[in-house]
Coordinates of C-alpha atoms in Angstrom, one line a residue:
Q1 CA 0.0 0.0 0.0
V2 CA 1.0 3.6 -0.4
Q3 CA 2.9 5.1 2.5
L4 CA 4.2 8.6 2.9
V5 CA 6.4 9.3 5.9
E6 CA 7.4 12.9 6.8
S7 CA 10.5 13.8 8.8
G8 CA 12.6 16.8 9.6
G9 CA 10.2 18.9 11.7
G10 CA 11.3 20.5 14.9
L11 CA 11.7 23.7 16.9
V12 CA 13.5 26.6 15.2
Q13 CA 13.9 30.3 15.8
A14 CA 12.3 32.9 13.6
G15 CA 14.6 33.6 10.6
G16 CA 15.9 30.1 10.7
S17 CA 15.6 27.2 8.2
L18 CA 14.4 23.6 8.1
R19 CA 14.2 20.9 5.5
L20 CA 11.3 18.5 5.6
S21 CA 11.5 15.1 3.8
C22 CA 8.7 12.8 2.7
A23 CA 9.7 9.3 1.9
A24 CA 7.2 7.4 -0.3
S25 CA 6.7 3.7 -0.8
G26 CA 4.2 1.4 -2.4
L27 CA 3.9 3.4 -5.6
T28 CA 5.8 4.4 -8.8
F29 CA 6.8 7.6 -7.3
S30 CA 8.2 9.2 -10.4
M31 CA 4.7 9.1 -12.1
Y32 CA 3.0 11.4 -9.6
G33 CA 2.8 14.9 -8.6
M34 CA 3.3 15.6 -4.9
G35 CA 2.3 18.3 -2.5
W36 CA 2.9 19.8 0.9
F37 CA 0.1 21.2 3.1
R38 CA 0.1 22.5 6.6
Q39 CA -2.4 22.9 9.4
A40 CA -2.1 25.2 12.3
P41 CA -4.2 24.8 15.5
G42 CA -7.7 26.0 14.9
K43 CA -7.2 26.6 11.2
E44 CA -8.0 24.7 8.0
R45 CA -5.4 22.8 6.2
E46 CA -3.5 25.1 3.8
F47 CA -1.7 24.4 0.5
V48 CA 2.0 25.1 0.8
A49 CA 3.7 23.7 -2.3
G50 CA 3.4 21.2 -5.1
I51 CA 5.7 19.7 -7.7
S52 CA 5.1 17.8 -10.9
W53 CA 6.3 14.2 -11.4
S54 CA 9.4 15.4 -13.2
G55 CA 10.1 18.4 -11.0
A56 CA 9.7 20.7 -14.0
Y57 CA 6.7 22.5 -12.5
R58 CA 6.4 23.9 -9.0
Y59 CA 3.6 25.7 -7.3
Y60 CA 3.5 27.7 -4.1
G61 CA 1.0 29.1 -1.7
D62 CA 1.2 32.9 -1.5
S63 CA 2.3 32.9 2.1
V64 CA 5.5 30.9 1.4
K65 CA 6.5 32.2 -2.0
G66 CA 10.1 33.3 -2.1
R67 CA 10.9 31.5 1.2
F68 CA 10.1 27.9 0.6
T69 CA 11.3 25.6 -2.1
I70 CA 9.9 22.2 -3.0
S71 CA 12.1 19.6 -4.7
R72 CA 12.1 15.9 -5.3
D73 CA 14.6 13.0 -5.9
N74 CA 12.8 10.3 -7.9
A75 CA 15.8 7.9 -7.4
L76 CA 15.2 8.1 -3.6
N77 CA 11.4 8.3 -3.8
T78 CA 11.5 11.5 -1.7
V79 CA 10.1 14.9 -1.9
Y80 CA 11.5 17.8 0.1
L81 CA 10.4 21.1 1.5
H82 CA 13.2 23.6 2.1
M83 CA 12.0 26.3 4.4
N84 CA 13.9 29.5 4.8
R85 CA 13.3 32.7 6.7
L86 CA 10.8 31.0 8.9
K87 CA 8.2 33.0 10.8
P88 CA 6.1 32.2 13.9
E89 CA 3.1 32.0 11.6
D90 CA 4.7 29.1 9.8
T91 CA 4.1 27.0 12.9
A92 CA 1.9 24.0 11.9
V93 CA 1.8 20.3 11.3
Y94 CA 3.2 19.8 7.8
Y95 CA 1.8 17.0 5.6
C96 CA 3.0 15.6 2.3
A97 CA 0.5 14.1 -0.1
K98 CA 0.3 12.4 -3.4
L99 CA -1.7 14.1 -6.1
G100 CA -4.5 12.0 -7.5
G101 CA -5.3 14.4 -10.3
G102 CA -6.3 17.9 -11.1
S103 CA -5.0 21.1 -9.6
Y104 CA -2.2 21.0 -7.0
Y105 CA -3.8 23.7 -4.9
Y106 CA -6.8 21.8 -3.6
E107 CA -6.7 19.3 -0.8
K108 CA -9.5 17.2 -2.4
N109 CA -7.3 16.3 -5.3
Y110 CA -4.8 14.4 -3.2
D111 CA -5.5 10.7 -2.5
Y112 CA -2.8 9.7 0.0
W113 CA -1.4 11.6 3.0
G114 CA 1.4 11.2 5.5
Q115 CA 1.0 11.4 9.2
G116 CA 2.5 14.9 9.4
T117 CA 5.5 16.4 11.1
Q118 CA 5.4 19.3 13.6
V119 CA 7.2 22.6 12.8
T120 CA 7.3 25.2 15.6
V121 CA 8.9 28.6 15.0
S122 CA 9.7 30.6 18.1
S123 CA 9.8 34.4 18.0

């Protein structure tokens, strides 16, 4: 079965950086677009970034443009989220997900999700 396992979360000071990883198994990883979402306490899950199967196309939510970069390594079945200039408002549980079809921006278009990894940014 498809499994997505995130790692790399933690506590970081504002202005710092983190790299999240999502290791995929149980699928032909190189065939699928992937995305990252996040959910802060009391808020809806929010699109962060998406990447096409080849890595040629990348998409970002407005709140992270210019600070976060999504990348993938199809040989390692892994997608990454490089987070720079972190802000306290980036604090959330971050999820990776496999795109089932359609636009990268909408949660309903993803069919498999990881368990999430906590990112906390202190001020």
